[in-house]
Coordinates of C-alpha atoms and ligand atoms in Angstrom, one line a residue:
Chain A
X1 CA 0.0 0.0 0.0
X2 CA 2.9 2.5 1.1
X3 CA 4.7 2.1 -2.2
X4 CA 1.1 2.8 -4.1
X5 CA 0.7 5.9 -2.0
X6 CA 4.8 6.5 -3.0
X7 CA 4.2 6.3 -6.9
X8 CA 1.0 8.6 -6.7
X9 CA 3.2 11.5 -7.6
X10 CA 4.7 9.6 -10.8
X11 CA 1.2 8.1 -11.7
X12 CA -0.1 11.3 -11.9
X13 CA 3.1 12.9 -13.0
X14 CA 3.2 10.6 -16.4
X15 CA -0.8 10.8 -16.9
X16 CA -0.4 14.3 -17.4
X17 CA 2.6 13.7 -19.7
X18 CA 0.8 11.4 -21.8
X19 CA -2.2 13.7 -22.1
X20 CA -2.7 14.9 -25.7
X21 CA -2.6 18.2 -26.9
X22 CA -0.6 19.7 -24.0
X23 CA 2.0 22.2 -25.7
X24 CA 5.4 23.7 -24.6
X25 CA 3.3 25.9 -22.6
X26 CA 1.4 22.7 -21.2
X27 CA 5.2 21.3 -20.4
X28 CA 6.0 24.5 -18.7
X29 CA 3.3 24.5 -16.2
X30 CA 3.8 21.1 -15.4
X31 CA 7.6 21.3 -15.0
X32 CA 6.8 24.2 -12.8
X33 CA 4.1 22.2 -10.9
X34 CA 6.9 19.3 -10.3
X35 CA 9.7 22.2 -9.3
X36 CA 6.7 23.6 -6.8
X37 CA 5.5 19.8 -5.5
X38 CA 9.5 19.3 -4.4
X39 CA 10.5 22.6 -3.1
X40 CA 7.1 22.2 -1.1
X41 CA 7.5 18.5 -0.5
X42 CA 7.9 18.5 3.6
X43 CA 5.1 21.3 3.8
X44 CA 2.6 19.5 1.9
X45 CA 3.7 16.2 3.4
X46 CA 3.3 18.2 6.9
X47 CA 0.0 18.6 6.8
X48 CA -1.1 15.0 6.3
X49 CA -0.9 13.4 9.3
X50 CA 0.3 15.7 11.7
X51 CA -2.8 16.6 13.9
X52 CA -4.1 19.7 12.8
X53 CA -5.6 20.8 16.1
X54 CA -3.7 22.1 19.2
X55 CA -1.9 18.6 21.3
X56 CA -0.7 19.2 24.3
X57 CA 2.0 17.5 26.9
X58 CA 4.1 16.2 23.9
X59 CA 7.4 16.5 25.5
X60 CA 9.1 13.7 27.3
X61 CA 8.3 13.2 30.9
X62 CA 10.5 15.2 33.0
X63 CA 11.8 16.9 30.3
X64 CA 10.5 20.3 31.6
X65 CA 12.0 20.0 34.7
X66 CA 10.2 21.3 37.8
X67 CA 9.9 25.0 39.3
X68 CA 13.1 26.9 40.8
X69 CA 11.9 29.4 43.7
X70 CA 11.3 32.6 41.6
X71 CA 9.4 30.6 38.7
X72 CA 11.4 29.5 36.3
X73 CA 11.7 26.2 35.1
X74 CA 14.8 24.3 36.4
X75 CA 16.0 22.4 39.4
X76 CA 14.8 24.0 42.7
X77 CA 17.3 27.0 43.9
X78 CA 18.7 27.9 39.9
X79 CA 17.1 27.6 36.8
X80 CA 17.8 25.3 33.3
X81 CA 17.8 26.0 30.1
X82 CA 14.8 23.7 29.6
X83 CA 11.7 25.7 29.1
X84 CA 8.6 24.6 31.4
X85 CA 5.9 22.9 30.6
X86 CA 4.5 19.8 28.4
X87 CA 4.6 21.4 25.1
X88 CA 6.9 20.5 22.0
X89 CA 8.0 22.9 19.1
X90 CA 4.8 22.6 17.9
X91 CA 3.0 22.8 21.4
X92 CA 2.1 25.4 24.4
X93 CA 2.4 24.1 27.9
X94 CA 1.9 26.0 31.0
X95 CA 2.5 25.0 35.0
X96 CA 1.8 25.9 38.1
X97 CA 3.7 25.1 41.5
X98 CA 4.0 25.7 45.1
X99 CA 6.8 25.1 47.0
X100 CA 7.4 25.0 51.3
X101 CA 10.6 26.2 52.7
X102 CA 10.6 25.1 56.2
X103 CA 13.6 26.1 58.6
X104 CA 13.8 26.3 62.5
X105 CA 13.7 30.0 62.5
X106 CA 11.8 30.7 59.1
X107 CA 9.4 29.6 56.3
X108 CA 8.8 30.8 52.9
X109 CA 6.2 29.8 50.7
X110 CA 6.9 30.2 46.8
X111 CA 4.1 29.8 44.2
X112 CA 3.4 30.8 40.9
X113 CA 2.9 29.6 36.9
X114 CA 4.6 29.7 34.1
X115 CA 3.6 29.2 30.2
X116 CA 5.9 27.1 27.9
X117 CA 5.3 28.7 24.3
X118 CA 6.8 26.1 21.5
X119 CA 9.5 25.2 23.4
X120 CA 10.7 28.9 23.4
X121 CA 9.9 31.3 24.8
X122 CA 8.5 30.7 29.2
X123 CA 7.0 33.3 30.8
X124 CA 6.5 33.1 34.2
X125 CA 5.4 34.9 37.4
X126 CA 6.0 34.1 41.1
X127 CA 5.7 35.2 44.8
X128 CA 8.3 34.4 47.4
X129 CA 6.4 35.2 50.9
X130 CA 8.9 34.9 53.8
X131 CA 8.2 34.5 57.3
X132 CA 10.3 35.8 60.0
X133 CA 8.2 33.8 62.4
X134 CA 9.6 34.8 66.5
X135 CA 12.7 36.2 65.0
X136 CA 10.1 39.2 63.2
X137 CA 9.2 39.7 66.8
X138 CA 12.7 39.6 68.4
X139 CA 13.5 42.1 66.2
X140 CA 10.6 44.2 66.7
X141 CA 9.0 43.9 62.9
X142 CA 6.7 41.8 65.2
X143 CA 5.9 38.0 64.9
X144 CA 5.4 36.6 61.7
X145 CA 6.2 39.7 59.6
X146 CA 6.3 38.4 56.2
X147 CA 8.4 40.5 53.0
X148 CA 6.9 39.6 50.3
X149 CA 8.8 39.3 46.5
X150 CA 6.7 39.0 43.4
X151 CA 8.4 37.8 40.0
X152 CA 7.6 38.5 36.8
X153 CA 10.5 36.2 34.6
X154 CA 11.4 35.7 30.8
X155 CA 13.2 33.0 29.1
X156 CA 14.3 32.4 25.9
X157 CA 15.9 29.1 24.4
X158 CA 18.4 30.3 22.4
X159 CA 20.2 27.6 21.2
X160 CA 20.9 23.3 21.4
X161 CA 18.5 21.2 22.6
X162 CA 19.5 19.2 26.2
X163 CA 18.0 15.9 25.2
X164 CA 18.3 15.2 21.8
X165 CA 21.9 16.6 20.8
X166 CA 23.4 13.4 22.0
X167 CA 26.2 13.0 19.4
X168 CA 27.5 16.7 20.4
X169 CA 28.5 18.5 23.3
X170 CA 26.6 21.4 22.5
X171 CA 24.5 22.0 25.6
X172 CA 20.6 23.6 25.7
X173 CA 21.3 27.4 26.1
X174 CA 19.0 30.0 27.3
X175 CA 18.8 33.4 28.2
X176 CA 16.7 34.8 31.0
X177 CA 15.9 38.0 32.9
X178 CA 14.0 38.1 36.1
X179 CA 12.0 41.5 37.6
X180 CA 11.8 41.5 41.4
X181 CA 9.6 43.7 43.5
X182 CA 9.8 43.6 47.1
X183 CA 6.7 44.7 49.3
X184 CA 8.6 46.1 52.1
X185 CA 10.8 48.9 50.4
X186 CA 10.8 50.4 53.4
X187 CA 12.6 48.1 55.7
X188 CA 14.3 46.7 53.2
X189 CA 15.9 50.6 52.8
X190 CA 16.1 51.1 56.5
X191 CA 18.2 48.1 56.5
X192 CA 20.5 49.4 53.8
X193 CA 19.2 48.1 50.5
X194 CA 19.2 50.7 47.6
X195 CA 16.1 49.9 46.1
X196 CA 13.2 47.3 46.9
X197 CA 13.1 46.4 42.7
X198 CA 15.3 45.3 40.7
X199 CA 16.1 42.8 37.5
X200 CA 18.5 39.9 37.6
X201 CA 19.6 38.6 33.9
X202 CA 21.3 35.1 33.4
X203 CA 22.1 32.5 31.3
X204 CA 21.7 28.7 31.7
X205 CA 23.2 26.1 29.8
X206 CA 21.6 22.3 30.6
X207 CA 23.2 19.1 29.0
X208 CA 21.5 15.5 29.7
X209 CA 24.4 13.1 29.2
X210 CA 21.6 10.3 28.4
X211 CA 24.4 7.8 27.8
X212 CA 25.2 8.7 31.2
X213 CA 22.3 9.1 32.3
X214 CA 23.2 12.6 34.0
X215 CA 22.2 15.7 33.8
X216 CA 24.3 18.8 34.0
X217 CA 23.1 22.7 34.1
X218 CA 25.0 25.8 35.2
X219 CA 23.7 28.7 35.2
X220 CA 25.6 31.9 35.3
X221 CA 23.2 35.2 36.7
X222 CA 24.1 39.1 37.0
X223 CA 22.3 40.2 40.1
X224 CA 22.2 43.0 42.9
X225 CA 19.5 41.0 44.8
X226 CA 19.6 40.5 49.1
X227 CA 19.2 36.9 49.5
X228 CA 17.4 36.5 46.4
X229 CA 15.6 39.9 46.7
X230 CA 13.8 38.9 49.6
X231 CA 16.2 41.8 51.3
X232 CA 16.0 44.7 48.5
X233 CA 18.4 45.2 46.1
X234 CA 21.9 46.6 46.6
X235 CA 23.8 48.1 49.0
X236 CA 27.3 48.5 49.8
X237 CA 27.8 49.0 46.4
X238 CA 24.8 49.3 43.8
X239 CA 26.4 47.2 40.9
X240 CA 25.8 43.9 39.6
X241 CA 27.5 40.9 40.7
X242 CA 28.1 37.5 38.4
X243 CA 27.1 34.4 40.6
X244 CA 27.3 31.1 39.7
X245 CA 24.8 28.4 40.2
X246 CA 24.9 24.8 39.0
X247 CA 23.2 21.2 39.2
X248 CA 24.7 17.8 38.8
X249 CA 21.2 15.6 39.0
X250 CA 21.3 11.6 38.0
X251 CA 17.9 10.2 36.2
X252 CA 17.8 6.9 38.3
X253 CA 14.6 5.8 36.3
X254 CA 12.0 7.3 34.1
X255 CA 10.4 9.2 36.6
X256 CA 12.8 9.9 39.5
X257 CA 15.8 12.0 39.2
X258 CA 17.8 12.9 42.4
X259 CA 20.7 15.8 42.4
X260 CA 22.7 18.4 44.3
X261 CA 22.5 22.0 43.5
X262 CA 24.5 24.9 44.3
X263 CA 23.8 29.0 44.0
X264 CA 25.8 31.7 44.7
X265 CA 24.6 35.1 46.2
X266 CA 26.6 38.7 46.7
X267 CA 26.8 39.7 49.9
X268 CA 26.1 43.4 49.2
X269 CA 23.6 44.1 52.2
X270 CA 25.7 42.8 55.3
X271 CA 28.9 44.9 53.9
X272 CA 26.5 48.3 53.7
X273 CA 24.7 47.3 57.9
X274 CA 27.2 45.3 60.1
X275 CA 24.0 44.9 62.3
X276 CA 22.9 42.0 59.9
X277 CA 25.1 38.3 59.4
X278 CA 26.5 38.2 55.8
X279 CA 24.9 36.0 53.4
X280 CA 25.7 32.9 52.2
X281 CA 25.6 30.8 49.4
X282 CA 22.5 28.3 49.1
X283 CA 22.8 24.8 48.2
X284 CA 20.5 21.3 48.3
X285 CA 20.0 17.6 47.7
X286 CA 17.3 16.6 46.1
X287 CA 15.0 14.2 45.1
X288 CA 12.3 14.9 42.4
X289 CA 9.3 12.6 41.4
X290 CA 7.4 13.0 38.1
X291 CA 5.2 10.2 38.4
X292 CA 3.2 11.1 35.1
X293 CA 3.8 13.7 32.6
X294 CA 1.3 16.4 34.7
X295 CA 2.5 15.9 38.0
X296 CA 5.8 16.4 40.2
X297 CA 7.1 16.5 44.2
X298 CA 10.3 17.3 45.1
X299 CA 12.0 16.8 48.3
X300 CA 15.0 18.5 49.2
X301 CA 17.4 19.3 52.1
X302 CA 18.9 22.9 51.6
X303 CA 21.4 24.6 53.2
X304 CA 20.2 28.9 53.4
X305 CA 23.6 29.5 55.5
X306 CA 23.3 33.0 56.9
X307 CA 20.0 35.0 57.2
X308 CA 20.0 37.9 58.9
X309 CA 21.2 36.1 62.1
X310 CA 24.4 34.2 62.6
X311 CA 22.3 31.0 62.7
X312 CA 22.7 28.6 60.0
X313 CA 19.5 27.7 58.3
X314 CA 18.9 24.2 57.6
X315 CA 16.1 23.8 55.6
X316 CA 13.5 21.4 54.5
X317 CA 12.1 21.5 51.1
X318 CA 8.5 20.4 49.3
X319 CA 7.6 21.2 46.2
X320 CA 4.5 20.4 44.2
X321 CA 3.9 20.6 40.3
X322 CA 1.4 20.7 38.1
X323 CA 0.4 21.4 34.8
X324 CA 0.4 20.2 31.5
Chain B
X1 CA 24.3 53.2 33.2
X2 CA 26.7 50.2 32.5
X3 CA 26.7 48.1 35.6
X4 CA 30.0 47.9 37.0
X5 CA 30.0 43.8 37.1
X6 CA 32.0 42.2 39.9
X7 CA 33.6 38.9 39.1
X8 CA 33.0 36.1 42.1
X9 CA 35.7 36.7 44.5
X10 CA 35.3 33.5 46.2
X11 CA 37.4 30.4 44.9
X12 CA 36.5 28.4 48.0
X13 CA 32.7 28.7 46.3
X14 CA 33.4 27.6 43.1
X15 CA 35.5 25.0 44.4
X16 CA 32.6 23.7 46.6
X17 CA 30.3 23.7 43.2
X18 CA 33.0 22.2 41.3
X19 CA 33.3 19.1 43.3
X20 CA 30.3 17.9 43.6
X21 CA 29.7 18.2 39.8
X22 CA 33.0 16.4 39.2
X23 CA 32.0 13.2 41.9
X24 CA 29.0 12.8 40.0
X25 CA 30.4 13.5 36.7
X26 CA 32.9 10.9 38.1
X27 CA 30.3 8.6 40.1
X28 CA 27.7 8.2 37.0
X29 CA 29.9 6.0 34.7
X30 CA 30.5 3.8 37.9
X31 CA 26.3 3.2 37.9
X32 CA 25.9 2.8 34.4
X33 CA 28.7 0.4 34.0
X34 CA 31.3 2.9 32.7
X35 CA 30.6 2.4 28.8
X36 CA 28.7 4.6 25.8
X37 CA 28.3 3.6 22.6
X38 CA 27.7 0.0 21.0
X39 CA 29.5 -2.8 22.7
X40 CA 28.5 -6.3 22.3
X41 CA 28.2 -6.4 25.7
X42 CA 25.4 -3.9 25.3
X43 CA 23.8 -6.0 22.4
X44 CA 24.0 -9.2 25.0
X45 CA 21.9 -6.9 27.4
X46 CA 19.3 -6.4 24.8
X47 CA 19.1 -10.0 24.1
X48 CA 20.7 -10.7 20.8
X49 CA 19.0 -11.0 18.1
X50 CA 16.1 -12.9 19.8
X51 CA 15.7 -10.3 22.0
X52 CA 15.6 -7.7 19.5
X53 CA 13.4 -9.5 17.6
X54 CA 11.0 -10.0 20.6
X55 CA 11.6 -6.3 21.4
X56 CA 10.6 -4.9 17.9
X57 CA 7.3 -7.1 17.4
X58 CA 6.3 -5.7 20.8
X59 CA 7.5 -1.8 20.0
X60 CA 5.7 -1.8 16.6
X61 CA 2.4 -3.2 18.2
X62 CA 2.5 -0.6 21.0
X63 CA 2.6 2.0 18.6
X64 CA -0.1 0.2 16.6
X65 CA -2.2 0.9 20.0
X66 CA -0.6 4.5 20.4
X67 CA -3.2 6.8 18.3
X68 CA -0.7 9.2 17.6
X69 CA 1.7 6.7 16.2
X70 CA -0.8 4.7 14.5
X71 CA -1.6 6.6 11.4
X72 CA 2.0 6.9 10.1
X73 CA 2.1 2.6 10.4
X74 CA -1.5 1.7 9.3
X75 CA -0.9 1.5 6.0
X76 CA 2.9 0.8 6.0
X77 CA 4.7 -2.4 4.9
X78 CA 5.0 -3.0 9.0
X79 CA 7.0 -6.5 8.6
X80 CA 9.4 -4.6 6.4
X81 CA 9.7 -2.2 8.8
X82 CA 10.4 -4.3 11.8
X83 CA 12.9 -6.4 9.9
X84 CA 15.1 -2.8 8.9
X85 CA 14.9 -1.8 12.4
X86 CA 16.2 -5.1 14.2
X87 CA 19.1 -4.8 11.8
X88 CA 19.3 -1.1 12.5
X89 CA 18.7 -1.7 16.3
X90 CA 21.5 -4.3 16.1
X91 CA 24.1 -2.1 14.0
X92 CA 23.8 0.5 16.7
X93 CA 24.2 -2.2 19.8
X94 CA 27.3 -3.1 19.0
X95 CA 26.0 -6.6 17.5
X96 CA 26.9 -8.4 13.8
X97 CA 24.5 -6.3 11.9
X98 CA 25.1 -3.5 9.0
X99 CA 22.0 -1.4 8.3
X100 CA 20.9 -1.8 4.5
X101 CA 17.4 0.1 4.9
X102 CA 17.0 3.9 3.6
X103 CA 18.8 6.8 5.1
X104 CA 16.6 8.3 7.7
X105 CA 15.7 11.2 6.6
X106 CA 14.9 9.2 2.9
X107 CA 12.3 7.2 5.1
X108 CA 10.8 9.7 7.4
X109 CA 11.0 13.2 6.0
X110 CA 7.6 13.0 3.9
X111 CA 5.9 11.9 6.9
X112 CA 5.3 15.6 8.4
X113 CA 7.0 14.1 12.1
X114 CA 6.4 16.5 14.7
X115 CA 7.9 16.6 17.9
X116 CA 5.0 15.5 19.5
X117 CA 5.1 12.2 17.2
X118 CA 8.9 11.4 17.7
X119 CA 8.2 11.7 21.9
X120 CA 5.7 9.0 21.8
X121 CA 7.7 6.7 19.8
X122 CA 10.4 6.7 22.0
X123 CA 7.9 6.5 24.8
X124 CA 6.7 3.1 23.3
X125 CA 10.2 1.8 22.9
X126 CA 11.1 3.0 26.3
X127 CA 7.8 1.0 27.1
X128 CA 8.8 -1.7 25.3
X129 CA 12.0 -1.9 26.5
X130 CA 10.8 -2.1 30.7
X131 CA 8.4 -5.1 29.8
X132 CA 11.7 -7.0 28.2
X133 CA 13.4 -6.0 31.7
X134 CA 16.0 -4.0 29.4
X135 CA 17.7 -2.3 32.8
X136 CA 17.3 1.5 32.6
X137 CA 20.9 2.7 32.1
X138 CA 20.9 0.6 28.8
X139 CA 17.6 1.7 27.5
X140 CA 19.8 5.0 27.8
X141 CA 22.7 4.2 25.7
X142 CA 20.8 3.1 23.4
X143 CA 18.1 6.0 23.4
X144 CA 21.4 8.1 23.2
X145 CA 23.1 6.6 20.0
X146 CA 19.3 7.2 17.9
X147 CA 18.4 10.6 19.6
X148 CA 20.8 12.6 17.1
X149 CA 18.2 10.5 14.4
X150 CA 15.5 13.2 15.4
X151 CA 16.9 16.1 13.4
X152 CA 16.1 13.8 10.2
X153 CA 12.6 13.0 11.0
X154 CA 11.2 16.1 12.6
X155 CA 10.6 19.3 10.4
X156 CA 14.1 18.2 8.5
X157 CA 15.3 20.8 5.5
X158 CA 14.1 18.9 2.4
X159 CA 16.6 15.9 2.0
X160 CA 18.8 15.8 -1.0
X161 CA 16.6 13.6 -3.3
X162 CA 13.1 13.9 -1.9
X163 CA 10.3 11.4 -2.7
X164 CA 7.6 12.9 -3.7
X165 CA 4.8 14.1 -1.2
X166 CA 1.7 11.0 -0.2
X167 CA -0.9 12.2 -2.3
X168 CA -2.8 9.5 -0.1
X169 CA -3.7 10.3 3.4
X170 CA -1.6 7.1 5.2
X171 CA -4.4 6.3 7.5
X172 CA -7.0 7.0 3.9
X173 CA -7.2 3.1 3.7
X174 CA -6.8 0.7 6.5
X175 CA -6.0 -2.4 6.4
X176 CA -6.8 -4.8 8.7
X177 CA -3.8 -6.0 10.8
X178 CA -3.9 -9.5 9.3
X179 CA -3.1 -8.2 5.8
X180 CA 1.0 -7.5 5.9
X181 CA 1.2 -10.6 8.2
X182 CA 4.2 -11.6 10.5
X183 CA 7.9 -11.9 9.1
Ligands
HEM1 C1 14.7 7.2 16.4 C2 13.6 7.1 15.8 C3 13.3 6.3 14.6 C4 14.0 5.3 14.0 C5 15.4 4.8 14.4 C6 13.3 4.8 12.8 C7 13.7 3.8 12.0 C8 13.1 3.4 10.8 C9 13.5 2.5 9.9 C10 14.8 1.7 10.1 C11 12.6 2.4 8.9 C12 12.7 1.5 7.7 C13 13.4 2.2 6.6 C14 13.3 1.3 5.3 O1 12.2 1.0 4.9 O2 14.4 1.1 4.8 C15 11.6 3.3 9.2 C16 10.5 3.5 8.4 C17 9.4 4.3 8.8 N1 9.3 5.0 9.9 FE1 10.7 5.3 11.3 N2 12.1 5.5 12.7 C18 12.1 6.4 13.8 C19 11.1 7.3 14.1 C20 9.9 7.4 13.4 C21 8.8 8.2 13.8 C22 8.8 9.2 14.9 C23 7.8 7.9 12.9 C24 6.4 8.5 12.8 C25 5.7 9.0 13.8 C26 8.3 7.0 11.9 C27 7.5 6.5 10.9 C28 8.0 5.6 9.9 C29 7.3 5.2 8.8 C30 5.9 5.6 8.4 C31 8.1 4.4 8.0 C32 7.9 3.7 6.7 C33 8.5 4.5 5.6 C34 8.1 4.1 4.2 O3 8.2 3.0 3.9 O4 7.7 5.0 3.5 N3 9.5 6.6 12.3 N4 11.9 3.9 10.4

């Protein structure tokens, strides 16, 4: 049947030539048609089988990875190149996720959803809301004063692709940019920061060594942002600094991948206000679960160092996805 | 306006991100058993050519069940098919096989492939790979030697010498299952 369907094109091709009275112009046209059918060969053969309304979820599970903190896809603390969501080149995909940050001294909630446009473009917005539990109290902000940043974040894929360029080393490369607005400009000033908004840009490159069957991201991010931007932005200085962040994650079977990750932060804030500990870097193990293409939970252990007070924060983290 | 951009000061950091990337950079070859690429040894994992045998029949009817696979195999010549791709399979293993079939890109690239399409193929093989207990780090080795194959398949610049466009739907006729019968 296939080689039928295959010899179509001559069939018709030599009924044509065979018809009488076709002239030099008759030839022409039908040359031309010929010239036309093979330049548009893959366009016309594109529309025959390909469904011709919107799919959805086409990517391969786990693919999309899960939610970072401030909303972009990636592993939990730094983001990927891979752009979130289900959807293919052909596809949108959009998720939504809510993370718990629990430590003896603080909590932070993180939320949010992003959209996955043809494995592009992923827009994304966010809310960090941090608790200062009895410390907000002991420092007289009161107990359980929360700041509050909201994230509006961009990515673009701009080149590679992390999963299927498995005979290169070219990696999956993106470029982001991240806006941050922080609810509480004015502590955040009184404490030394030089503005409560501000934009980190970065870009990520993410490589799955499927031979391997490891995955490898680092992500390099020019910031002025207090822990994040949960402190303001800026301070001892008001530049940007270039912090590193990277994850090393192995995919143990389809749908469980377990990794360390590691973020750097400026310490801008405790140079400006010796009153406050200086910050440290962040980093985690982790554990994530995608037991079917809609769904992921992460569990990590993550280390905040510093906040505010000399106490090391040891953290537990939970982290829910959805979306499609 | 040009941010002055400060360079990270602290070695000890990057060192502390570098080695952990390294040990499992270094640790992951340990798990998978050290190799990429065919081997015989990886061929043996797969069965031989039993076992790749047993493997296609099962791959080509899961995708016969998959609806967004089974249009592009409805109305193909499906033994020929699963003969080419145990060679193919076998060639890329490691095992005593040479490929003879078309180029890939000959074979696929008037098929309109999407992404979408390619995905849930290799979600059947991956499928049909756990129920013959292939072990996970092998189904990867092997995923990772016909991943590069996507770029052929999916929205591929027009090949060299083109066949000519279906001018038949592939799922306009469809014949029963009976019809191409087994190899
Ligand atoms: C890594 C992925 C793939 C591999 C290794 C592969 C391999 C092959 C091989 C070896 C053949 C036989 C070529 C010959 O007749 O000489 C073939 C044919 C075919 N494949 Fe694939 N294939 C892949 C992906 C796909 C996908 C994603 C689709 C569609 C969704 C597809 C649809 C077909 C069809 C319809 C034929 C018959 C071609 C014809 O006779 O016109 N293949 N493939």
């Amino acid at each position: 049947m296939v080689a039928q369907a295959q010899d179509g094109g001559g069939i018709v091709g030599s009924l044509w030539g065979r018809l009488p009275g076709i002239g030099r112009g008759g030839r022409v046209v039908v040359c031309l048609g010929v010239v036309l059918g093979t330049i548009g060969a893959p366009a016309a053969a594109a529309t025959v089988s390909r469904p011709e309304d919107p799919t959805f979820s086409g990517k391969l599970l786990a693919t999309g990875g899960v939610t970072q903190v401030e909303g972009a896809a990636g592993g939990g603390l730094t983001p990927w190149a891979v752009i979130g969501g289900g959807g293919t080149r052909e596809e949108v995909g959009a998720t939504a996720f809510f993370t718990a940050i629990r430590t003896h001294d603080y909590g932070m909630n993180a939320y949010g959803a992003l959209l996955g446009l043809w494995d592009r473009v992923e827009v994304s917005v966010a809310q960090n809301r941090f608790d200062t539990q009895a410390i907000g109290g002991a420092l007289g902000l009161g107990d359980g004063y929360a700041l509050t940043d909201t994230i509006a974040g961009l990515k673009v894929r701009v080149a590679g692709d992390a999963v299927y360029d498995q005979d290169s080393w070219m990696p999956q490369v993106a470029v982001g940019a991240q806006y941050k607005s922080n609810n509480r400009a004015s502590l955040v000033k009184a404490l030394g920061a030089r503005s409560d908004d501000g934009v980190d840009v970065y870009a990520s490159a993410t490589k799955i060594l499927l031979a391997q069957s490891l995955l490898l991201s680092g992500t390099l991010r020019l910031t002025k942002a207090n822990q994040t931007g949960l402190l303001g932005f800026g301070g001892a200085d008001d530049d940007y600094h270039a912090e590193w962040g990277g994850s090393a994650a192995l995919l143990l079977d389809r749908t469980l991948v377990a990794g360390i990750e590691y973020r750097m932060k400026p310490n801008t804030l405790a140079r400006a206000n010796p009153g406050l500990a200086p910050e440290d870097d962040w980093y985690d193990a982790f554990v994530a679960w995608l037991p079917g293409k809609n769904l992921a939970f992460t569990l990590a252990y993550v280390n905040l160092g510093r906040v505010v007070t000399p106490t090391r924060q040891n953290a537990i983290y939970l982290s829910l996805q959805a979306g499609f | 306006m040009a941010p002055h951009i400060q360079a990270p000061r602290r070695s000890l950091n990057a060192l502390l991100l570098a080695v952990p990337l390294l040990v499992a950079a270094l640790a992951s070859p340990l798990l998978t058993g050290c190799a990429s690429g065919p081997s015989p040894e990886l061929y043996q994992t797969f069965g031989g050519q039993p076992g790749l045998t047993a493997l296609v029949d099962d791959f080509m009817d899961g995708m016969m069940r998959n609806p967004d696979l089974r249009p592009y195999f409805v109305n193909a010549n499906r033994a020929h098919i699963k003969k080419e791709l145990v060679s193919q399979f076998c060639a890329a293993l490691g095992g005593p096989c040479a490929y003879k079939g078309m180029d890939m890109k000959m074979a696929h690239a008037r098929y309109g492939i999407g992404d979408r399409e390619f995905n849930a193929l290799v979600e059947e093989l991956q499928q049909a790979m756990d129920r013959r207990h292939i072990p996970y780090a092998a189904q990867n080795r092997f995923l990772a030697m016909m991943a590069p194959f996507r770029d052929d398949m999916v929205h591929p610049a027009p090949p060299p010498r083109a066949r000519p466009p279906l001018t038949l739907s592939p799922d306009a006729v469809a014949v029963p299952e009976t019809v191409p019968g087994k190899p």
